[in-house]
Short mmCIF file of N, CA and C in Angstrom, two decimals:
data_model
loop_
_atom_site.label_atom_id
_atom_site.label_comp_id
_atom_site.label_asym_id
_atom_site.label_seq_id
_atom_site.Cartn_x
_atom_site.Cartn_y
_atom_site.Cartn_z
N MET W 1 -44.41 81.93 -2.19
CA MET W 1 -43.49 81.24 -3.12
C MET W 1 -43.70 79.75 -2.94
N ILE W 2 -43.78 79.08 -4.08
CA ILE W 2 -43.92 77.54 -4.11
C ILE W 2 -42.59 76.99 -4.10
N ARG W 3 -42.31 76.15 -3.06
CA ARG W 3 -41.06 75.44 -3.02
C ARG W 3 -41.29 74.07 -3.42
N LYS W 4 -40.77 73.74 -4.60
CA LYS W 4 -41.06 72.48 -5.31
C LYS W 4 -40.61 71.20 -4.57
N TRP W 5 -39.63 71.33 -3.78
CA TRP W 5 -39.02 70.03 -3.18
C TRP W 5 -39.73 69.75 -1.89
N LEU W 6 -40.64 70.55 -1.35
CA LEU W 6 -41.31 70.21 -0.12
C LEU W 6 -42.39 69.20 -0.34
N GLU W 7 -42.69 68.45 0.71
CA GLU W 7 -43.72 67.48 0.75
C GLU W 7 -45.13 68.17 0.53
N ALA W 8 -46.03 67.49 -0.16
CA ALA W 8 -47.27 68.11 -0.47
C ALA W 8 -48.43 67.07 -0.46
N THR W 9 -49.55 67.54 -0.07
CA THR W 9 -50.84 66.83 -0.22
C THR W 9 -51.50 67.51 -1.34
N SER W 10 -52.09 66.75 -2.27
CA SER W 10 -52.75 67.38 -3.40
C SER W 10 -54.07 66.72 -3.78
N ILE W 11 -54.84 67.47 -4.52
CA ILE W 11 -56.06 66.95 -5.21
C ILE W 11 -55.95 67.16 -6.60
N LEU W 12 -56.07 66.08 -7.37
CA LEU W 12 -56.14 66.09 -8.83
C LEU W 12 -57.51 65.84 -9.24
N ALA W 13 -57.92 66.27 -10.46
CA ALA W 13 -59.27 66.04 -10.98
C ALA W 13 -59.21 65.70 -12.40
N SER W 14 -60.22 64.96 -12.88
CA SER W 14 -60.30 64.64 -14.32
C SER W 14 -60.85 65.77 -15.12
N ALA W 15 -61.64 66.61 -14.45
CA ALA W 15 -62.27 67.86 -15.12
C ALA W 15 -62.86 68.62 -14.00
N PRO W 16 -63.33 69.86 -14.26
CA PRO W 16 -64.08 70.62 -13.26
C PRO W 16 -65.29 69.77 -12.74
N ASN W 17 -65.34 69.65 -11.45
CA ASN W 17 -66.31 68.75 -10.88
C ASN W 17 -66.33 67.31 -11.30
N GLY W 18 -65.11 66.87 -11.68
CA GLY W 18 -64.92 65.54 -12.17
C GLY W 18 -64.53 64.58 -11.07
N ILE W 19 -63.88 63.50 -11.45
CA ILE W 19 -63.41 62.52 -10.49
C ILE W 19 -62.21 63.11 -9.79
N LEU W 20 -62.17 62.90 -8.44
CA LEU W 20 -61.13 63.47 -7.62
C LEU W 20 -60.14 62.40 -7.10
N TYR W 21 -58.82 62.79 -6.90
CA TYR W 21 -57.87 61.91 -6.33
C TYR W 21 -57.07 62.71 -5.36
N VAL W 22 -56.91 62.20 -4.15
CA VAL W 22 -56.18 62.91 -3.15
C VAL W 22 -54.92 62.06 -2.96
N GLY W 23 -53.73 62.74 -2.97
CA GLY W 23 -52.47 62.06 -2.88
C GLY W 23 -51.45 62.86 -2.05
N VAL W 24 -50.33 62.21 -1.81
CA VAL W 24 -49.25 62.81 -1.06
C VAL W 24 -47.92 62.47 -1.75
N THR W 25 -46.97 63.42 -1.76
CA THR W 25 -45.65 63.23 -2.46
C THR W 25 -44.58 64.03 -1.78
N SER W 26 -43.38 63.68 -2.01
CA SER W 26 -42.23 64.49 -1.57
C SER W 26 -41.71 65.37 -2.69
N ASP W 27 -42.26 65.27 -3.86
CA ASP W 27 -41.81 66.07 -4.95
C ASP W 27 -43.09 66.34 -5.82
N LEU W 28 -43.82 67.35 -5.56
CA LEU W 28 -45.10 67.68 -6.26
C LEU W 28 -45.00 67.75 -7.75
N VAL W 29 -43.95 68.54 -8.18
CA VAL W 29 -43.80 68.77 -9.65
C VAL W 29 -43.50 67.42 -10.42
N ARG W 30 -42.63 66.60 -9.86
CA ARG W 30 -42.31 65.32 -10.51
C ARG W 30 -43.55 64.38 -10.52
N ARG W 31 -44.24 64.36 -9.34
CA ARG W 31 -45.37 63.41 -9.26
C ARG W 31 -46.50 63.83 -10.25
N VAL W 32 -46.76 65.11 -10.29
CA VAL W 32 -47.91 65.54 -11.15
C VAL W 32 -47.48 65.29 -12.60
N HIS W 33 -46.22 65.64 -12.92
CA HIS W 33 -45.72 65.32 -14.27
C HIS W 33 -45.94 63.84 -14.66
N GLU W 34 -45.60 62.96 -13.76
CA GLU W 34 -45.73 61.48 -14.02
C GLU W 34 -47.17 61.15 -14.21
N HIS W 35 -48.07 61.77 -13.47
CA HIS W 35 -49.50 61.47 -13.68
C HIS W 35 -49.95 62.02 -15.05
N ARG W 36 -49.54 63.20 -15.37
CA ARG W 36 -49.92 63.81 -16.66
C ARG W 36 -49.38 63.03 -17.86
N ALA W 37 -48.19 62.44 -17.73
CA ALA W 37 -47.57 61.67 -18.84
C ALA W 37 -48.11 60.26 -18.81
N GLY W 38 -48.85 59.88 -17.86
CA GLY W 38 -49.46 58.53 -17.86
C GLY W 38 -48.48 57.37 -17.52
N VAL W 39 -47.39 57.72 -16.88
CA VAL W 39 -46.37 56.66 -16.53
C VAL W 39 -46.71 55.88 -15.27
N VAL W 40 -47.68 56.38 -14.54
CA VAL W 40 -48.12 55.69 -13.29
C VAL W 40 -49.38 54.94 -13.54
N ASP W 41 -49.35 53.63 -13.48
CA ASP W 41 -50.59 52.84 -13.66
C ASP W 41 -51.48 52.93 -12.35
N GLY W 42 -52.75 52.73 -12.62
CA GLY W 42 -53.69 52.74 -11.51
C GLY W 42 -54.88 53.63 -11.73
N PHE W 43 -55.47 54.08 -10.59
CA PHE W 43 -56.75 54.84 -10.63
C PHE W 43 -56.57 56.16 -11.46
N ILE W 44 -55.49 56.93 -11.24
CA ILE W 44 -55.36 58.18 -12.04
C ILE W 44 -55.29 57.95 -13.48
N LYS W 45 -54.53 56.92 -13.91
CA LYS W 45 -54.39 56.66 -15.39
C LYS W 45 -55.74 56.14 -15.96
N LYS W 46 -56.38 55.25 -15.19
CA LYS W 46 -57.67 54.66 -15.66
C LYS W 46 -58.73 55.67 -15.89
N TYR W 47 -58.79 56.71 -15.05
CA TYR W 47 -59.81 57.76 -15.15
C TYR W 47 -59.34 59.07 -15.76
N GLY W 48 -58.19 59.15 -16.25
CA GLY W 48 -57.72 60.32 -16.97
C GLY W 48 -57.59 61.56 -16.05
N ILE W 49 -57.13 61.34 -14.84
CA ILE W 49 -56.98 62.39 -13.83
C ILE W 49 -55.62 63.10 -14.04
N LYS W 50 -55.71 64.31 -14.56
CA LYS W 50 -54.40 64.98 -14.85
C LYS W 50 -54.38 66.44 -14.38
N ARG W 51 -55.41 66.94 -13.88
CA ARG W 51 -55.58 68.37 -13.56
C ARG W 51 -55.27 68.54 -12.03
N LEU W 52 -54.18 69.32 -11.65
CA LEU W 52 -53.84 69.61 -10.31
C LEU W 52 -54.74 70.75 -9.93
N VAL W 53 -55.69 70.61 -9.00
CA VAL W 53 -56.62 71.63 -8.67
C VAL W 53 -56.44 72.22 -7.27
N TYR W 54 -55.68 71.51 -6.43
CA TYR W 54 -55.43 72.03 -5.12
C TYR W 54 -54.21 71.31 -4.52
N PHE W 55 -53.44 72.03 -3.73
CA PHE W 55 -52.27 71.43 -3.02
C PHE W 55 -51.97 72.21 -1.79
N GLU W 56 -51.37 71.52 -0.84
CA GLU W 56 -50.87 72.15 0.41
C GLU W 56 -49.44 71.65 0.58
N GLN W 57 -48.46 72.44 0.94
CA GLN W 57 -47.11 72.04 1.19
C GLN W 57 -46.82 71.97 2.64
N TYR W 58 -45.86 71.07 2.96
CA TYR W 58 -45.47 70.78 4.43
C TYR W 58 -44.02 70.73 4.50
N GLU W 59 -43.52 70.95 5.73
CA GLU W 59 -42.06 70.84 5.98
C GLU W 59 -41.64 69.40 6.22
N ASP W 60 -42.55 68.58 6.59
CA ASP W 60 -42.23 67.21 6.82
C ASP W 60 -43.29 66.22 6.26
N ILE W 61 -42.80 65.05 5.79
CA ILE W 61 -43.71 64.07 5.17
C ILE W 61 -44.80 63.55 6.11
N GLN W 62 -44.49 63.38 7.36
CA GLN W 62 -45.47 62.83 8.31
C GLN W 62 -46.77 63.69 8.41
N THR W 63 -46.54 65.02 8.44
CA THR W 63 -47.69 65.92 8.44
C THR W 63 -48.47 65.75 7.11
N ALA W 64 -47.78 65.71 6.01
CA ALA W 64 -48.45 65.54 4.70
C ALA W 64 -49.24 64.25 4.58
N ILE W 65 -48.66 63.22 5.13
CA ILE W 65 -49.32 61.89 5.12
C ILE W 65 -50.58 61.94 5.91
N GLN W 66 -50.45 62.53 7.12
CA GLN W 66 -51.67 62.62 7.97
C GLN W 66 -52.74 63.45 7.37
N ARG W 67 -52.43 64.51 6.70
CA ARG W 67 -53.45 65.35 6.03
C ARG W 67 -54.04 64.60 4.88
N GLU W 68 -53.20 63.83 4.12
CA GLU W 68 -53.79 62.99 3.08
C GLU W 68 -54.75 61.99 3.61
N HIS W 69 -54.37 61.31 4.71
CA HIS W 69 -55.25 60.28 5.35
C HIS W 69 -56.61 60.93 5.72
N ASN W 70 -56.55 62.11 6.35
CA ASN W 70 -57.76 62.76 6.74
C ASN W 70 -58.63 63.12 5.56
N MET W 71 -58.02 63.72 4.55
CA MET W 71 -58.83 64.15 3.42
C MET W 71 -59.42 62.97 2.65
N LYS W 72 -58.73 61.82 2.57
CA LYS W 72 -59.28 60.63 1.87
C LYS W 72 -60.55 60.17 2.61
N HIS W 73 -60.76 60.51 3.84
CA HIS W 73 -61.94 60.03 4.56
C HIS W 73 -63.02 61.14 4.53
N TRP W 74 -62.79 62.25 3.96
CA TRP W 74 -63.86 63.31 3.95
C TRP W 74 -64.87 62.95 2.89
N PRO W 75 -66.08 63.43 3.08
CA PRO W 75 -67.04 63.37 1.94
C PRO W 75 -66.61 64.15 0.79
N ARG W 76 -67.02 63.80 -0.38
CA ARG W 76 -66.64 64.54 -1.62
C ARG W 76 -66.99 66.06 -1.50
N LYS W 77 -68.09 66.43 -0.96
CA LYS W 77 -68.52 67.76 -0.81
C LYS W 77 -67.50 68.65 -0.10
N TRP W 78 -66.85 68.04 0.92
CA TRP W 78 -65.84 68.82 1.66
C TRP W 78 -64.59 69.09 0.76
N LYS W 79 -64.22 68.08 -0.07
CA LYS W 79 -63.08 68.32 -0.95
C LYS W 79 -63.42 69.35 -1.97
N VAL W 80 -64.64 69.32 -2.45
CA VAL W 80 -65.06 70.30 -3.50
C VAL W 80 -65.09 71.68 -2.87
N ARG W 81 -65.59 71.76 -1.70
CA ARG W 81 -65.66 73.09 -0.99
C ARG W 81 -64.23 73.63 -0.75
N LEU W 82 -63.26 72.80 -0.46
CA LEU W 82 -61.83 73.14 -0.31
C LEU W 82 -61.25 73.68 -1.62
N ILE W 83 -61.58 72.99 -2.71
CA ILE W 83 -61.07 73.39 -4.05
C ILE W 83 -61.70 74.71 -4.44
N LEU W 84 -63.03 74.89 -4.26
CA LEU W 84 -63.72 76.03 -4.68
C LEU W 84 -63.26 77.27 -3.85
N ALA W 85 -62.84 77.11 -2.58
CA ALA W 85 -62.36 78.26 -1.77
C ALA W 85 -61.05 78.80 -2.30
N GLU W 86 -60.21 77.96 -2.89
CA GLU W 86 -58.87 78.33 -3.36
C GLU W 86 -58.80 78.46 -4.88
N ASN W 87 -59.67 77.76 -5.58
CA ASN W 87 -59.45 77.59 -6.99
C ASN W 87 -60.84 77.48 -7.65
N PRO W 88 -61.74 78.51 -7.58
CA PRO W 88 -63.13 78.37 -8.03
C PRO W 88 -63.27 77.99 -9.48
N GLU W 89 -62.33 78.22 -10.34
CA GLU W 89 -62.46 77.92 -11.72
C GLU W 89 -61.93 76.52 -12.05
N TRP W 90 -61.45 75.88 -11.02
CA TRP W 90 -60.85 74.48 -11.21
C TRP W 90 -59.71 74.55 -12.23
N THR W 91 -58.89 75.65 -12.23
CA THR W 91 -57.79 75.84 -13.08
C THR W 91 -56.71 74.78 -12.77
N ASP W 92 -56.01 74.33 -13.83
CA ASP W 92 -54.99 73.37 -13.64
C ASP W 92 -53.78 74.14 -13.13
N LEU W 93 -53.36 73.89 -11.87
CA LEU W 93 -52.28 74.61 -11.20
C LEU W 93 -50.89 74.16 -11.56
N TYR W 94 -50.77 73.12 -12.32
CA TYR W 94 -49.49 72.56 -12.66
C TYR W 94 -48.49 73.58 -13.26
N GLU W 95 -48.98 74.39 -14.17
CA GLU W 95 -48.11 75.38 -14.80
C GLU W 95 -47.61 76.42 -13.74
N THR W 96 -48.28 76.59 -12.65
CA THR W 96 -47.83 77.59 -11.64
C THR W 96 -46.73 76.97 -10.76
N ILE W 97 -46.55 75.69 -10.80
CA ILE W 97 -45.48 75.08 -10.03
C ILE W 97 -44.36 74.56 -10.77
N ALA W 98 -44.55 74.26 -12.12
CA ALA W 98 -43.52 73.61 -12.96
C ALA W 98 -42.44 74.58 -13.36
#
């Protein structure tokens, strides 16, 4: 069961095998909605990154932040491998959590 209010680390993509963005939030549904609506300026808006392709939920924000930090330093191929293991079709997972 997905608990929407828990902290999460996520990977968003512009398209299958597209530009990737790793982020962290205390409210995954709200944050992805903001990105999809284009209300957050920056990298995601500039590159049209709206597809939630992977996420992990945590009980505390510190663990989520540490995971985000680690993932941001991974090579792209590691992130792609993680996505493919859980979501091989690069399906937008937003509808499964909203």
